[in-house]
Short mmCIF file of C-alpha atoms in Angstrom, two decimals:
data_model
loop_
_atom_site.label_atom_id
_atom_site.label_comp_id
_atom_site.label_asym_id
_atom_site.label_seq_id
_atom_site.Cartn_x
_atom_site.Cartn_y
_atom_site.Cartn_z
CA MET A 1 32.20 32.18 153.81
CA ALA A 2 36.08 31.85 153.34
CA LYS A 3 35.27 31.02 149.19
CA GLN A 4 32.88 33.75 148.98
CA LEU A 5 35.64 36.29 150.58
CA VAL A 6 38.69 34.81 148.11
CA VAL A 7 36.46 35.48 145.19
CA ALA A 8 34.87 39.79 146.25
CA THR A 9 39.10 40.12 146.97
CA THR A 10 39.59 39.73 143.40
CA ASP A 11 37.07 40.81 141.96
CA GLY A 12 38.32 44.31 144.38
CA GLY A 13 41.90 43.30 142.32
CA ARG A 14 40.70 43.49 139.02
CA LEU A 15 39.20 46.28 139.36
CA VAL A 16 42.09 48.25 141.51
CA LEU A 17 44.32 46.84 138.29
CA ALA A 18 41.09 48.48 135.62
CA LEU A 19 41.27 51.95 137.46
CA CYS A 20 45.25 51.95 137.28
CA GLY A 21 45.33 50.95 134.03
CA VAL A 22 43.24 53.67 132.89
CA LEU A 23 45.03 56.66 134.71
CA LEU A 24 47.95 55.31 133.46
CA LEU A 25 47.27 55.29 129.79
CA GLY A 26 45.36 58.37 130.28
CA LEU A 27 48.42 60.10 131.83
CA MET A 28 50.67 58.61 129.11
CA GLY A 29 48.13 60.26 126.40
CA GLN A 30 48.40 63.81 128.10
CA LEU A 31 52.36 63.29 127.49
CA GLY A 32 51.56 62.47 124.42
CA SER A 33 49.95 66.07 123.42
CA ALA A 34 52.51 67.23 125.41
CA ALA A 35 55.24 65.66 123.44
CA THR A 36 53.70 66.20 120.23
CA THR A 37 53.02 70.00 120.78
CA ALA A 38 56.51 70.42 122.21
CA SER A 39 57.88 68.77 118.93
CA ASN A 40 55.63 71.54 116.93
CA ALA A 41 56.30 74.35 119.00
CA VAL A 42 58.72 77.00 116.50
CA ARG A 43 61.95 76.49 117.76
CA VAL A 44 63.96 79.98 118.71
CA ASN A 45 67.76 80.50 119.96
CA LYS A 46 67.48 82.55 122.36
CA CYS A 47 71.79 83.87 123.73
CA CYS A 48 70.65 84.11 126.95
CA GLU A 49 68.20 83.33 129.72
CA LYS A 50 64.11 83.74 129.40
CA PHE A 51 64.74 86.93 131.94
CA GLU A 52 68.38 87.84 130.73
CA VAL A 53 69.77 90.19 128.05
CA MET A 54 73.20 90.60 126.18
CA TYR A 55 74.74 93.62 128.05
CA ASP A 56 78.10 94.91 127.06
CA GLY A 57 78.22 91.55 126.01
CA LYS A 58 77.23 89.47 128.98
CA CYS A 59 74.21 87.63 129.74
CA THR A 60 72.41 90.23 132.37
CA VAL A 61 69.59 90.15 134.44
CA ALA A 62 67.62 93.02 132.71
CA SER A 63 65.78 94.02 135.68
CA THR A 64 69.01 95.04 137.14
CA VAL A 65 69.84 97.21 133.74
CA ASN A 66 66.43 98.66 133.68
CA ALA A 67 65.78 96.99 130.29
CA THR A 68 62.51 94.55 128.76
CA VAL A 69 63.30 90.98 128.01
CA TRP A 70 64.13 89.87 124.00
CA THR A 71 60.13 88.84 123.56
CA PRO A 72 61.05 87.28 119.65
CA GLU A 73 58.68 88.60 116.33
CA PHE A 74 58.09 86.79 113.85
CA ILE A 75 58.04 88.67 110.27
CA GLY A 76 56.32 86.11 107.26
CA ARG A 77 57.98 85.99 104.04
CA LYS A 78 56.11 88.76 102.29
CA GLY A 79 56.76 90.88 104.84
CA GLU A 80 53.26 90.35 107.50
CA ARG A 81 54.96 92.16 111.41
CA ASN A 82 53.82 90.27 114.09
CA VAL A 83 52.60 86.51 112.41
CA LYS A 84 51.01 84.75 115.01
CA VAL A 85 52.59 81.17 115.91
CA ASP A 86 50.96 78.95 117.61
CA ASP A 87 53.49 78.52 120.31
CA PHE A 88 56.98 77.83 120.27
CA ARG A 89 60.35 77.66 122.53
CA PHE A 90 63.61 79.06 122.90
CA VAL A 91 66.49 76.98 123.49
CA ILE A 92 68.83 79.02 124.99
CA GLY A 93 72.77 79.16 124.27
CA LEU A 94 75.25 80.42 121.40
CA PRO A 95 74.72 78.54 118.31
CA ASP A 96 78.07 75.27 117.98
CA CYS A 97 79.55 76.67 114.98
CA GLY A 98 82.29 73.55 115.05
CA THR A 99 84.90 74.91 112.83
CA LYS A 100 83.16 77.34 111.49
CA GLN A 101 83.64 80.74 112.71
CA LYS A 102 80.57 83.25 115.33
CA PHE A 103 80.19 87.03 114.50
CA ASN A 104 78.13 89.35 115.51
CA ILE A 105 75.10 90.84 113.61
CA TYR A 106 73.29 94.92 115.19
CA HIS A 107 70.48 95.23 114.30
CA TYR A 108 69.07 98.89 115.18
CA PRO A 109 66.85 101.72 113.18
CA GLU A 110 69.50 102.35 111.06
CA SER A 111 71.81 99.99 110.59
CA PHE A 112 72.55 98.20 107.32
CA ASP A 113 71.78 94.75 108.62
CA LYS A 114 68.49 93.86 109.28
CA LEU A 115 68.35 90.70 110.81
CA ILE A 116 64.25 88.52 110.16
CA LEU A 117 62.73 85.58 112.18
CA PHE A 118 60.23 84.15 110.21
CA PRO A 119 57.82 81.77 111.91
CA ASP A 120 59.17 78.86 111.31
CA GLY A 121 62.32 80.00 113.15
CA GLN A 122 64.44 80.56 110.27
CA LEU A 123 66.39 83.56 111.32
CA ARG A 124 67.88 85.88 107.49
CA HIS A 125 70.80 88.27 107.55
CA LEU A 126 69.97 91.57 105.46
CA ILE A 127 73.14 93.89 104.54
CA LEU A 128 71.60 96.29 102.38
CA HIS A 129 73.28 99.13 100.16
CA GLU A 130 72.27 101.86 102.11
CA LYS A 131 70.79 103.12 105.08
CA THR A 132 66.83 103.06 105.35
CA VAL A 133 63.93 103.69 108.48
CA ASP A 134 61.90 101.99 105.92
CA ASN A 135 59.12 99.35 106.94
CA ASN A 136 57.93 97.80 104.67
CA LEU A 137 60.14 95.01 105.11
CA ARG A 138 58.07 93.08 101.23
CA ARG A 139 60.23 94.13 98.89
CA TYR A 140 62.98 93.14 100.61
CA LEU A 141 61.62 89.88 101.19
CA ASP A 142 59.11 89.15 97.80
CA GLU A 143 61.67 88.11 95.36
CA ASP A 144 59.53 90.19 93.04
CA TYR A 145 60.41 93.24 94.86
CA SER A 146 63.97 92.61 95.43
CA ASP A 147 64.81 95.60 92.93
CA ALA A 148 62.63 98.57 93.74
CA GLY A 149 62.29 101.71 91.84
CA GLY A 150 65.34 99.92 89.05
CA GLN A 151 67.83 100.88 91.66
CA SER A 152 68.71 97.86 94.53
CA ILE A 153 68.55 97.47 97.46
CA LEU A 154 69.30 94.54 98.36
CA SER A 155 72.75 93.71 99.22
CA LEU A 156 73.05 89.92 100.77
CA LYS A 157 71.18 87.81 101.95
CA TYR A 158 71.80 85.04 104.37
CA ASP A 159 69.37 82.54 106.38
CA TYR A 160 70.34 80.48 109.07
CA VAL A 161 68.48 77.67 110.52
CA PRO A 162 67.46 77.15 114.19
CA GLY A 163 70.90 75.64 116.06
CA LEU A 164 73.43 77.80 114.03
CA TYR A 165 71.69 80.87 115.60
CA CYS A 166 70.71 83.29 118.75
CA MET A 167 69.09 85.79 118.81
CA ASP A 168 69.13 88.64 121.99
CA GLN A 169 68.68 91.99 123.18
CA PHE A 170 71.71 93.30 123.15
CA VAL A 171 71.90 96.67 125.77
CA SER A 172 75.02 99.05 125.54
CA SER A 173 76.29 101.20 128.66
CA SER A 174 76.99 103.45 126.96
CA SER A 175 74.42 105.48 126.51
CA GLU A 176 73.39 105.23 130.70
CA ASP A 177 74.60 108.97 131.55
CA ARG A 178 71.39 109.81 129.54
CA GLY A 179 69.66 107.59 132.15
CA GLU A 180 68.41 105.20 129.60
CA PRO A 181 70.67 102.03 128.35
CA SER A 182 70.34 102.10 124.45
CA GLU A 183 68.82 98.30 123.47
CA THR A 184 69.92 96.89 119.91
CA MET A 185 68.98 93.52 118.87
CA MET A 186 71.29 91.25 118.75
CA ALA A 187 72.34 87.86 116.45
CA THR A 188 75.42 85.46 116.51
CA VAL A 189 75.35 83.56 113.92
CA CYS A 190 77.03 81.23 112.22
CA SER A 191 79.23 81.22 109.32
CA PRO A 192 77.14 80.77 106.47
CA LYS A 193 80.23 80.36 103.93
CA PRO A 194 79.26 77.19 101.80
CA GLU A 195 81.52 74.06 102.28
CA ILE A 196 84.40 74.68 99.43
CA HIS A 197 86.09 71.35 97.71
CA TRP A 198 90.44 71.15 98.33
CA THR A 199 89.78 70.43 94.33
CA ASP A 200 88.83 74.03 93.35
CA SER A 201 91.33 76.28 92.09
CA SER A 202 91.07 78.76 94.09
CA VAL A 203 91.41 77.01 97.47
CA MET A 204 94.32 74.54 95.82
CA LEU A 205 96.48 78.46 95.14
CA ARG A 206 95.31 79.89 98.74
CA LYS A 207 95.06 76.86 100.62
CA ILE A 208 97.90 74.42 99.73
CA ILE A 209 100.39 75.75 97.50
CA ASN A 210 100.78 79.27 98.87
CA PRO A 211 101.28 77.66 102.61
CA ILE A 212 104.55 75.18 100.45
CA CYS A 213 105.43 78.05 98.78
CA HIS A 214 105.92 79.33 102.38
CA GLY A 215 107.37 76.77 103.58
CA ILE A 216 110.15 76.40 100.51
CA ALA A 217 110.85 80.28 100.78
CA MET A 218 111.60 80.20 104.59
CA ILE A 219 113.72 76.10 104.09
CA ILE A 220 115.48 79.15 100.30
CA LEU A 221 116.07 82.21 102.84
CA LEU A 222 117.28 79.54 106.36
CA ILE A 223 119.86 77.84 103.37
CA VAL A 224 121.32 82.19 103.12
CA ALA A 225 121.77 82.98 106.49
CA ILE A 226 122.90 79.82 107.57
CA ILE A 227 125.75 80.18 103.99
CA TYR A 228 126.62 84.22 105.15
CA PHE A 229 126.84 83.07 109.54
CA VAL A 230 129.01 80.45 108.44
CA LEU A 231 131.52 80.78 106.24
CA PRO A 232 134.76 83.13 107.90
CA THR A 233 134.89 85.66 104.72
CA LEU A 234 131.73 86.44 104.57
CA ARG A 235 130.75 87.88 108.16
CA ASP A 236 132.09 91.05 107.67
CA LEU A 237 129.42 94.30 108.10
CA VAL A 238 127.23 93.28 104.33
CA GLY A 239 127.41 89.51 105.40
CA ASN A 240 125.88 89.84 108.69
CA MET A 241 123.50 92.31 107.80
CA VAL A 242 121.97 89.98 104.91
CA THR A 243 121.42 87.41 107.25
CA THR A 244 120.11 89.66 109.74
CA ILE A 245 117.80 91.08 106.43
CA THR A 246 116.55 87.28 105.24
CA MET A 247 116.11 85.67 109.30
CA CYS A 248 113.99 88.75 109.01
CA LEU A 249 112.18 87.21 106.28
CA ILE A 250 112.03 83.55 107.78
CA VAL A 251 109.77 85.54 110.91
CA SER A 252 107.55 86.92 108.89
CA GLN A 253 106.82 84.38 106.01
CA ALA A 254 106.12 81.98 109.14
CA ALA A 255 103.49 84.44 110.76
CA ASP A 256 102.07 85.43 107.79
CA LEU A 257 101.45 81.09 106.74
CA VAL A 258 100.05 81.04 110.52
CA ARG A 259 98.00 83.98 108.86
CA ILE A 260 96.34 82.37 105.93
CA PHE A 261 94.79 79.34 107.92
CA THR A 262 92.18 81.52 109.75
CA GLU A 263 89.65 78.42 110.24
CA PHE A 264 91.94 77.44 112.83
CA SER A 265 92.84 79.80 114.67
CA ASN A 266 91.47 82.89 117.94
CA HIS A 267 91.40 86.43 117.63
CA VAL A 268 94.74 86.94 119.90
CA SER A 269 96.40 84.58 118.19
CA PHE A 270 95.67 86.14 114.79
CA LEU A 271 95.84 89.44 116.33
CA ILE A 272 99.84 87.70 117.42
CA ALA A 273 100.44 86.64 113.94
CA ASP A 274 99.99 89.69 112.78
CA LEU A 275 102.17 91.97 114.32
CA PHE A 276 104.98 89.17 113.84
CA PHE A 277 104.45 89.06 110.25
CA TYR A 278 104.39 93.38 110.70
CA VAL A 279 107.17 94.33 112.53
CA SER A 280 109.66 91.36 110.85
CA LEU A 281 108.14 92.82 107.35
CA LEU A 282 109.87 96.31 108.78
CA GLY A 283 112.74 94.83 110.69
CA ALA A 284 113.74 93.25 107.42
CA PHE A 285 113.54 97.26 105.69
CA PHE A 286 115.31 99.01 108.04
CA TRP A 287 117.46 97.11 108.04
CA LEU A 288 118.36 97.40 103.87
CA ASN A 289 118.58 100.78 104.75
CA ALA A 290 120.96 100.53 106.94
CA MET A 291 122.89 98.10 104.37
CA GLY A 292 122.90 101.16 102.15
CA TYR A 293 123.66 104.03 104.19
CA TYR A 294 126.70 102.23 104.92
CA ILE A 295 127.95 101.65 101.18
CA TRP A 296 126.61 105.15 100.58
CA LYS A 297 128.87 106.10 103.28
CA MET A 298 131.81 104.17 102.64
CA PHE A 299 132.05 105.76 98.89
CA ARG A 300 131.56 109.01 99.75
CA THR A 301 134.84 109.15 102.31
CA ARG A 302 138.74 109.63 101.90
CA ASN A 303 139.75 106.62 103.61
CA VAL A 304 137.79 103.05 103.96
CA PHE A 305 140.42 102.09 106.35
CA LEU A 306 138.19 103.00 109.58
CA ARG A 307 139.53 102.02 112.79
CA VAL A 308 136.68 100.67 113.89
CA SER A 309 136.12 96.89 113.28
CA ASP A 310 132.88 95.39 111.56
CA GLY A 311 131.08 93.98 114.28
CA ARG A 312 131.51 97.99 116.57
CA LYS A 313 129.56 99.10 113.11
CA TYR A 314 127.10 96.64 113.59
CA CYS A 315 126.25 97.36 117.01
CA TRP A 316 125.17 100.80 115.61
CA TYR A 317 123.30 100.10 113.04
CA SER A 318 121.22 97.49 115.11
CA GLY A 319 120.73 100.45 117.73
CA TYR A 320 118.92 102.51 114.39
CA ALA A 321 117.36 99.23 112.89
CA TRP A 322 115.80 97.76 116.21
CA GLY A 323 115.63 100.91 117.54
CA CYS A 324 113.36 102.49 114.92
CA THR A 325 111.55 99.06 114.31
CA ALA A 326 110.48 99.32 117.90
CA THR A 327 109.28 102.08 118.26
CA MET A 328 107.07 102.01 115.30
CA ALA A 329 105.76 98.98 116.22
CA SER A 330 104.29 100.33 120.15
CA ILE A 331 103.37 103.46 117.60
CA ALA A 332 101.68 101.68 115.81
CA VAL A 333 100.22 99.03 118.76
CA PHE A 334 99.04 102.10 120.83
CA ALA A 335 97.00 104.15 117.77
CA HIS A 336 95.30 99.84 117.16
CA TYR A 337 93.75 99.74 120.34
CA PHE A 338 93.66 104.26 121.04
CA LEU A 339 93.97 105.86 118.52
CA ASP A 340 91.90 103.76 115.78
CA LEU A 341 87.85 104.98 114.95
CA PRO A 342 85.23 101.86 116.31
CA GLY A 343 84.35 100.01 113.09
CA SER A 344 87.10 100.39 110.85
CA ASN A 345 89.06 96.66 112.24
CA ARG A 346 89.63 94.86 109.32
CA SER A 347 88.13 91.77 110.44
CA GLN A 348 84.78 93.97 110.22
CA THR A 349 82.80 95.96 107.85
CA SER A 350 81.88 99.45 108.14
CA GLU A 351 78.63 99.38 109.53
CA GLY A 352 77.35 96.54 108.13
CA HIS A 353 78.32 97.06 104.11
CA ALA A 354 78.87 93.88 102.67
CA ALA A 355 82.19 92.78 101.89
CA ASP A 356 83.61 92.90 98.41
CA SER A 357 84.73 89.31 99.40
CA ILE A 358 82.56 87.09 100.44
CA ASP A 359 85.60 84.81 101.77
CA GLY A 360 87.83 88.02 102.51
CA PHE A 361 84.31 88.71 104.86
CA PHE A 362 83.25 85.65 107.08
CA GLU A 363 87.51 84.40 106.66
CA SER A 364 88.14 87.62 108.68
CA GLN A 365 89.59 88.17 111.96
CA ASP A 366 90.27 90.61 115.39
CA SER A 367 93.44 91.88 113.05
CA ILE A 368 95.42 95.02 113.57
CA SER A 369 93.04 97.94 112.09
CA TRP A 370 93.54 100.08 109.04
CA LEU A 371 95.39 103.04 110.55
CA GLY A 372 98.43 100.70 112.29
CA ILE A 373 98.88 99.40 109.42
CA ALA A 374 99.34 103.11 108.62
CA VAL A 375 101.90 103.39 110.82
CA PHE A 376 103.86 99.55 110.27
CA PHE A 377 104.32 100.99 106.56
CA MET A 378 104.64 104.57 106.04
CA PRO A 379 107.80 103.82 106.81
CA ILE A 380 108.92 101.61 104.54
CA ALA A 381 107.38 103.53 102.01
CA PHE A 382 109.95 106.81 103.58
CA ILE A 383 112.68 104.14 103.51
CA ILE A 384 111.73 102.98 99.74
CA ILE A 385 112.12 106.57 98.25
CA VAL A 386 115.75 107.06 100.99
CA ASN A 387 116.59 103.84 99.40
CA ILE A 388 116.53 105.12 95.37
CA PHE A 389 118.24 108.03 96.79
CA PHE A 390 121.65 106.52 98.17
CA PHE A 391 121.03 104.14 93.97
CA VAL A 392 121.61 107.12 92.71
CA THR A 393 123.97 108.83 95.01
CA THR A 394 126.41 106.17 94.78
CA LEU A 395 125.48 104.51 91.22
CA ARG A 396 127.04 108.22 89.36
CA PHE A 397 129.81 108.71 92.36
CA ILE A 398 130.80 105.02 90.65
CA ASN A 399 130.79 105.87 87.44
CA ARG A 400 132.83 108.97 88.05
CA MET A 401 135.38 106.23 89.43
CA HIS A 402 138.31 105.10 87.39
CA THR A 403 140.20 102.86 88.95
CA TYR A 404 138.84 100.61 92.22
CA GLY A 405 141.28 98.91 95.07
CA ARG A 406 139.82 96.26 96.53
CA ILE A 407 138.24 97.70 98.93
CA HIS A 408 135.94 99.52 96.57
CA HIS A 409 135.58 96.55 94.67
CA LYS A 410 134.08 94.58 97.46
CA LEU A 411 131.92 97.47 97.94
CA ARG A 412 130.74 97.56 94.02
CA CYS A 413 129.61 94.25 94.52
CA SER A 414 127.93 94.93 97.49
CA PHE A 415 126.39 97.33 95.80
CA VAL A 416 125.10 95.04 93.16
CA MET A 417 123.68 93.14 95.90
CA PHE A 418 121.79 95.51 97.85
CA THR A 419 120.07 96.91 94.44
CA LEU A 420 118.98 94.12 93.91
CA ILE A 421 117.82 92.72 97.19
CA PHE A 422 115.69 96.36 97.09
CA ALA A 423 114.60 95.76 93.68
CA THR A 424 112.83 92.40 94.89
CA MET A 425 111.47 93.62 99.12
CA SER A 426 109.81 96.12 97.20
CA VAL A 427 108.27 94.40 94.14
CA ALA A 428 107.31 91.65 97.31
CA TRP A 429 105.43 94.69 99.08
CA LEU A 430 103.91 96.32 96.20
CA PHE A 431 102.04 93.12 95.86
CA LEU A 432 101.14 93.01 98.70
CA ILE A 433 99.52 96.27 99.52
CA LEU A 434 97.72 94.95 95.86
CA SER A 435 96.35 92.42 96.97
CA TRP A 436 94.21 94.31 99.59
CA LEU A 437 92.06 95.32 97.03
CA HIS A 438 89.82 91.95 96.79
CA ILE A 439 90.73 91.69 92.67
CA ASP A 440 91.47 88.27 92.74
CA GLY A 441 94.23 88.07 89.98
CA LEU A 442 96.42 90.62 91.85
CA LEU A 443 96.03 88.10 94.94
CA TYR A 444 96.90 85.39 92.97
CA MET A 445 99.69 87.84 91.96
CA HIS A 446 101.10 88.90 95.56
CA ILE A 447 101.18 85.13 95.87
CA ILE A 448 103.97 84.00 92.79
CA ALA A 449 105.51 87.04 93.82
CA ASN A 450 105.32 86.03 97.68
CA ALA A 451 106.89 82.19 95.88
CA LEU A 452 109.87 83.98 93.82
CA GLN A 453 110.93 86.50 96.60
CA ALA A 454 113.34 84.30 97.77
CA PRO A 455 115.04 82.13 95.36
CA CYS A 456 116.38 85.44 93.96
CA ILE A 457 117.84 86.34 96.99
CA LEU A 458 119.35 82.52 97.02
CA TYR A 459 120.40 83.72 93.34
CA ILE A 460 121.55 87.24 94.06
CA CYS A 461 123.41 86.64 97.60
CA VAL A 462 125.11 83.03 96.71
CA LEU A 463 123.95 81.90 92.85
CA ARG A 464 125.15 84.50 91.03
CA GLN A 465 128.24 85.76 92.94
CA LYS A 466 130.80 83.21 91.87
CA HIS A 467 133.10 83.42 95.48
CA VAL A 468 130.24 82.83 97.55
CA THR A 469 129.94 79.73 95.06
CA PHE A 470 133.10 78.75 95.54
CA LEU A 471 133.13 79.08 99.48
CA VAL A 472 130.35 76.42 99.25
CA LYS A 473 132.10 74.31 97.46
CA SER A 474 135.46 73.97 98.88
CA CYS A 475 133.04 74.01 102.99
CA LEU A 476 131.31 71.00 101.34
CA GLY A 477 134.61 69.39 99.45
CA ASP A 478 136.02 69.05 103.25
CA GLN A 479 139.01 71.72 101.50
CA PRO A 480 138.65 74.69 104.29
CA PRO A 481 138.44 77.49 102.40
CA GLN A 482 141.21 80.99 103.01
CA THR A 483 140.29 82.16 106.71
CA SER A 484 142.49 86.08 105.49
CA GLU A 485 139.80 88.40 105.94
CA TRP A 486 140.76 89.49 102.18
CA GLY A 487 141.11 85.73 100.38
CA ASP A 488 138.70 84.91 98.17
CA GLU A 489 137.91 88.69 96.69
CA MET A 490 142.35 88.72 96.27
CA THR A 491 141.42 84.71 94.43
CA TYR A 492 138.74 85.98 92.50
CA MET A 493 139.49 89.81 91.71
CA ASN A 494 141.22 89.62 88.84
CA GLY A 495 138.88 87.87 87.52
CA GLY A 496 136.09 90.02 88.24
CA ASN A 497 133.64 87.08 88.62
CA TYR A 498 131.61 88.97 91.85
#
C-alpha cells in the first residue's frame, strides 16, 4: 500500500511539473511575440509625455490649456496622406545630439517649413522658396516632381532618423485673448551638418588657421601695449591712447576667438562674447577719434604750452570715449531685447527661408540682432567720417607750416601714426562687414585682413619709429633711457628719424 502511494505521488509530481512547463512555454511564447511586435513597431519620438503638449516652450498637460495632444500622421514617400501603420510606439524625450546643436522647426499652414513623418519613423524637413497652402505633397517628395512648372519649389530638405528628432504639438499663449490658443506642429532636431574632416581647406582656414592668427594678434598687440606703458618717455597722452586702443583690440580679438568655436558654447556665453566683441571694437574707434581730435586741436591752437597735465587730459578723453561707448552699448542691448522685430535675430532664418550658407544656418546661435549691430556700427561709420575730416584739415594745416618746434614735430609724428592706425582699423572693419554676405571669398579676405591688422599696428607704433626702437634696445641692453620729457625727441629730432 505504501509503495502504491509513493508511485502515485511521483506520478502526480511529474504531472504538475509538466503542466508548469507547458504554462511557462506558453508565457515565454507570448512574451516573445509581444517583444517581436514591439521591435517591429515604428519608433516615433515625442518631445513631451503622451498627455502633454509644448506650451510656450514647456511641456504642459494638454487639458489644462484646452489643447489636443499630438497624434502622428504618416505620409508616404509619394505624398500619400494618412498612410496606415500596423503599430507605432512613442519614445519620449528630446533627442540626444551629443556635441551637435539643437534647433526648433515650426510647421503651420503658411510657413516655409514643412515637417513630414514617413511610415518608417523618419522625419523630413522641407524648406521652401515661397509660402504655400497646397496640400499636394507629391511635388515636394517625389524626385520626378521636385521641379514643378519649370520653377524650383524645393529649396532644402533634411532627413532625420529616429533618435535625432522629436515632434509635438506647439501651443502659444499669444492668441488666448481670442478664446482659443494657436496650435502649431513643432520639431526639435539635431543639426544635420555632415561631418567634415579637419584636413578640409575651408575647415583648416576657419577653425585652425584663423584661431592661431587671433592668438598671434593678441600677443603682438600686447607687446605694443607693454612698450607704450612701460617706457617713461612714451607715456604721454598719445602713448596712453595707443595703449588703450591696443587693449581694446586685444579684448575684441579674444571675444572673436570665442565666437569661432560655436559648437562648444551655449546661447548665453555666445551672446556675451558678441557683446564683448562689439563693445571693445566700438571703444577702440572712440579712442581713435579722441586721438584724432587731440592732434587736430593741438595743431589749430596757438599756444601749445597748455598748463594742463597729460593725466588730466587723459581723464577728460576717457570720459568721452568710455561714456559714448557705454551709452551706445546700452542702447544696442535695449534695442536687441525690446525694439527688434521677432525673428530678425541673426541666429534664425527669416520665417524659415533657406540660409545662404549651410554652415551659417546650422552653426548659428542666439547672438546680437541686426538692429543691435546697427546701433554698434553706425557710430563707427560716423567716427570714420569725422576722422577723415580731422585728417584732411590737419594735413592742410601742416602743409602751410614752414617752421616746426619740438612739440609740433612730435605732433606731426603722432599725426602720421594716427593716420596709419586709422587706415588699418578702417580696412579691417570694412572687411568684417563684407564677411557677413556669406561669400567665402569675402570671409577669407576678412580673415587675412584681421590677421594683418596686429602686425601693421606693431610696425606703425614701434618698428617704423626709430626713437621707439632705440628706447626698446636701450631697455633690452640694460641702458636706461633718458627720463626727461623730451629726451628721445632731442636725440633724434635733427636726424628726422621719426
